[in-house]
Tab-separated table of N, CA and C in Angstrom:
chain	number	residue	atom	x	y	z
A	9	MET	N	0.846	-1.174	0.000
A	9	MET	CA	0.000	0.000	0.000
A	9	MET	C	0.889	1.234	0.000
A	10	VAL	N	0.588	2.167	-0.825
A	10	VAL	CA	1.365	3.389	-0.976
A	10	VAL	C	0.705	4.492	-0.159
A	11	GLY	N	1.524	5.221	0.621
A	11	GLY	CA	0.999	6.314	1.413
A	11	GLY	C	0.643	7.505	0.543
A	12	GLU	N	-0.146	8.409	1.087
A	12	GLU	CA	-0.588	9.571	0.314
A	12	GLU	C	0.588	10.443	-0.110
A	13	GLY	N	1.552	10.617	0.793
A	13	GLY	CA	2.723	11.416	0.444
A	13	GLY	C	3.515	10.791	-0.688
A	14	GLN	N	3.586	9.487	-0.696
A	14	GLN	CA	4.334	8.800	-1.740
A	14	GLN	C	3.606	8.884	-3.086
A	15	GLN	N	2.295	8.942	-3.047
A	15	GLN	CA	1.532	9.090	-4.287
A	15	GLN	C	1.734	10.480	-4.889
A	16	LEU	N	1.760	11.501	-4.027
A	16	LEU	CA	1.879	12.869	-4.507
A	16	LEU	C	3.319	13.250	-4.863
A	17	TRP	N	4.272	12.858	-4.030
A	17	TRP	CA	5.672	13.238	-4.214
A	17	TRP	C	6.586	12.029	-4.058
A	18	PRO	N	6.558	11.069	-4.961
A	18	PRO	CA	7.349	9.839	-4.793
A	18	PRO	C	8.857	10.100	-4.695
A	19	ASP	N	9.365	11.071	-5.430
A	19	ASP	CA	10.801	11.356	-5.375
A	19	ASP	C	11.205	11.961	-4.039
A	20	ARG	N	10.366	12.847	-3.507
A	20	ARG	CA	10.656	13.455	-2.197
A	20	ARG	C	10.653	12.408	-1.094
A	21	VAL	N	9.678	11.519	-1.143
A	21	VAL	CA	9.570	10.484	-0.113
A	21	VAL	C	10.775	9.552	-0.172
A	22	LYS	N	11.165	9.138	-1.371
A	22	LYS	CA	12.324	8.247	-1.512
A	22	LYS	C	13.594	8.919	-1.014
A	23	GLU	N	13.738	10.200	-1.293
A	23	GLU	CA	14.927	10.941	-0.835
A	23	GLU	C	14.952	11.026	0.693
A	24	LYS	N	13.803	11.310	1.279
A	24	LYS	CA	13.724	11.423	2.741
A	24	LYS	C	13.948	10.069	3.413
A	25	CYS	N	13.518	8.992	2.753
A	25	CYS	CA	13.677	7.647	3.306
A	25	CYS	C	15.146	7.259	3.441
A	26	ARG	N	16.001	7.896	2.687
A	26	ARG	CA	17.430	7.591	2.781
A	26	ARG	C	18.022	8.026	4.107
A	27	THR	N	17.437	9.048	4.730
A	27	THR	CA	17.989	9.584	5.976
A	27	THR	C	17.074	9.404	7.182
A	28	ASP	N	15.849	8.963	6.968
A	28	ASP	CA	14.896	8.822	8.079
A	28	ASP	C	14.308	7.413	8.073
A	29	ARG	N	14.802	6.588	8.988
A	29	ARG	CA	14.400	5.178	9.033
A	29	ARG	C	12.912	5.016	9.324
A	30	SER	N	12.336	5.851	10.169
A	30	SER	CA	10.917	5.683	10.515
A	30	SER	C	10.013	5.929	9.303
A	31	ILE	N	10.364	6.908	8.487
A	31	ILE	CA	9.574	7.169	7.276
A	31	ILE	C	9.752	6.026	6.285
A	32	ALA	N	10.975	5.528	6.188
A	32	ALA	CA	11.237	4.411	5.275
A	32	ALA	C	10.429	3.181	5.667
A	33	ILE	N	10.353	2.890	6.946
A	33	ILE	CA	9.583	1.738	7.424
A	33	ILE	C	8.094	1.963	7.148
A	34	ALA	N	7.615	3.173	7.410
A	34	ALA	CA	6.197	3.473	7.217
A	34	ALA	C	5.775	3.322	5.757
A	35	HIS	N	6.687	3.613	4.827
A	35	HIS	CA	6.354	3.541	3.409
A	35	HIS	C	6.806	2.237	2.762
A	36	GLY	N	7.373	1.337	3.574
A	36	GLY	CA	7.825	0.061	3.025
A	36	GLY	C	9.065	0.204	2.166
A	37	LEU	N	9.864	1.234	2.420
A	37	LEU	CA	11.072	1.493	1.636
A	37	LEU	C	12.330	1.405	2.502
A	38	GLU	N	12.313	0.503	3.462
A	38	GLU	CA	13.437	0.380	4.382
A	38	GLU	C	14.730	0.020	3.657
A	39	HIS	N	14.617	-0.646	2.533
A	39	HIS	CA	15.804	-1.028	1.762
A	39	HIS	C	16.544	0.194	1.206
A	40	LEU	N	15.891	1.338	1.130
A	40	LEU	CA	16.538	2.561	0.645
A	40	LEU	C	17.293	3.303	1.747
A	41	CYS	N	16.998	2.996	2.987
A	41	CYS	CA	17.550	3.730	4.119
A	41	CYS	C	19.052	3.477	4.252
A	42	GLU	N	19.818	4.568	4.354
A	42	GLU	CA	21.264	4.484	4.487
A	42	GLU	C	21.720	4.605	5.931
A	43	VAL	N	20.809	4.874	6.829
A	43	VAL	CA	21.119	5.008	8.248
A	43	VAL	C	21.165	3.614	8.860
A	44	PRO	N	22.213	3.280	9.606
A	44	PRO	CA	22.273	1.943	10.211
A	44	PRO	C	21.181	1.788	11.266
A	45	PRO	N	20.655	0.577	11.422
A	45	PRO	CA	19.621	0.371	12.441
A	45	PRO	C	20.207	0.589	13.833
A	46	PRO	N	19.388	1.042	14.771
A	46	PRO	CA	19.889	1.285	16.128
A	46	PRO	C	20.317	-0.016	16.796
A	47	LYS	N	21.334	0.091	17.629
A	47	LYS	CA	21.805	-1.082	18.373
A	47	LYS	C	20.863	-1.339	19.530
A	48	ARG	N	20.674	-2.606	19.809
A	48	ARG	CA	19.801	-2.959	20.932
A	48	ARG	C	20.509	-2.685	22.245
A	49	LYS	N	19.758	-2.165	23.178
A	49	LYS	CA	20.296	-1.901	24.503
A	49	LYS	C	20.200	-3.166	25.338
A	50	LYS	N	21.206	-3.383	26.159
A	50	LYS	CA	21.144	-4.518	27.068
A	50	LYS	C	20.241	-4.136	28.229
A	51	LYS	N	19.347	-5.025	28.557
A	51	LYS	CA	18.446	-4.757	29.672
A	51	LYS	C	19.146	-5.126	30.968
A	52	ASN	N	19.049	-4.261	31.917
A	52	ASN	CA	19.646	-4.480	33.225
A	52	ASN	C	18.591	-5.106	34.122
A	53	ARG	N	18.407	-6.400	33.962
A	53	ARG	CA	17.335	-7.082	34.677
A	53	ARG	C	17.840	-7.629	36.000
A	54	LYS	N	17.049	-7.432	37.012
A	54	LYS	CA	17.362	-8.005	38.311
A	54	LYS	C	16.769	-9.395	38.370
A	55	ARG	N	17.542	-10.306	38.864
A	55	ARG	CA	17.047	-11.669	38.982
A	55	ARG	C	16.252	-11.813	40.267
A	56	VAL	N	15.105	-12.402	40.137
A	56	VAL	CA	14.247	-12.631	41.290
A	56	VAL	C	14.387	-14.095	41.655
A	57	THR	N	14.772	-14.332	42.901
A	57	THR	CA	14.911	-15.711	43.336
A	57	THR	C	13.726	-16.067	44.215
A	58	ALA	N	13.250	-17.248	44.031
A	58	ALA	CA	12.111	-17.716	44.821
A	58	ALA	C	12.611	-18.125	46.197
A	59	THR	N	11.934	-17.655	47.213
A	59	THR	CA	12.285	-18.047	48.579
A	59	THR	C	11.105	-18.793	49.166
A	60	THR	N	11.405	-19.826	49.863
A	60	THR	CA	10.348	-20.583	50.525
A	60	THR	C	10.494	-20.380	52.023
A	61	GLU	N	9.374	-20.232	52.658
A	61	GLU	CA	9.374	-19.981	54.087
A	61	GLU	C	8.883	-21.244	54.786
A	62	VAL	N	9.701	-21.739	55.703
A	62	VAL	CA	9.343	-22.951	56.422
A	62	VAL	C	8.827	-22.533	57.791
A	63	THR	N	7.632	-22.997	58.116
A	63	THR	CA	7.066	-22.687	59.427
A	63	THR	C	6.853	-23.993	60.182
A	64	THR	N	6.964	-23.911	61.467
A	64	THR	CA	6.745	-25.088	62.313
A	64	THR	C	5.569	-24.814	63.230
A	65	ASP	N	4.898	-25.848	63.609
A	65	ASP	CA	3.741	-25.729	64.498
A	65	ASP	C	4.159	-26.046	65.928
A	66	GLU	N	5.052	-25.284	66.493
A	66	GLU	CA	5.496	-25.548	67.861
A	66	GLU	C	4.467	-25.040	68.862
A	67	GLY	N	3.812	-23.981	68.555
A	67	GLY	CA	2.840	-23.406	69.473
A	67	GLY	C	1.427	-23.692	69.038
A	68	ASN	N	1.058	-24.972	68.905
A	68	ASN	CA	-0.267	-25.365	68.465
A	68	ASN	C	-1.275	-25.085	69.566
A	69	ALA	N	-2.450	-24.602	69.210
A	69	ALA	CA	-3.483	-24.245	70.176
A	69	ALA	C	-3.951	-25.470	70.960
A	70	ASP	N	-3.949	-26.653	70.375
A	70	ASP	CA	-4.374	-27.874	71.082
A	70	ASP	C	-3.372	-28.240	72.170
A	71	ASP	N	-2.092	-27.988	71.939
A	71	ASP	CA	-1.065	-28.294	72.936
A	71	ASP	C	-1.193	-27.383	74.141
A	72	GLU	N	-1.592	-26.133	73.927
A	72	GLU	CA	-1.692	-25.183	75.018
A	72	GLU	C	-2.875	-25.483	75.916
A	73	ALA	N	-3.901	-26.124	75.412
A	73	ALA	CA	-5.101	-26.415	76.188
A	73	ALA	C	-4.842	-27.540	77.179
A	74	GLU	N	-3.834	-28.339	76.988
A	74	GLU	CA	-3.613	-29.487	77.889
A	74	GLU	C	-2.973	-29.119	79.170
């Protein structure tokens, strides 16, 4: 599908796509883009460790009644 700008000014759009990756992607002309794609950032993720809580029934209500 061709965008309205590309229908009206195809040469202008192609020229702009060489320097603007977002416009090139929007018009399906990414192959014309001369700008290198951005590098992916490393995510600084914190590791979540599962902890289990062990409880004991030392103070059972039935034991206290005796």
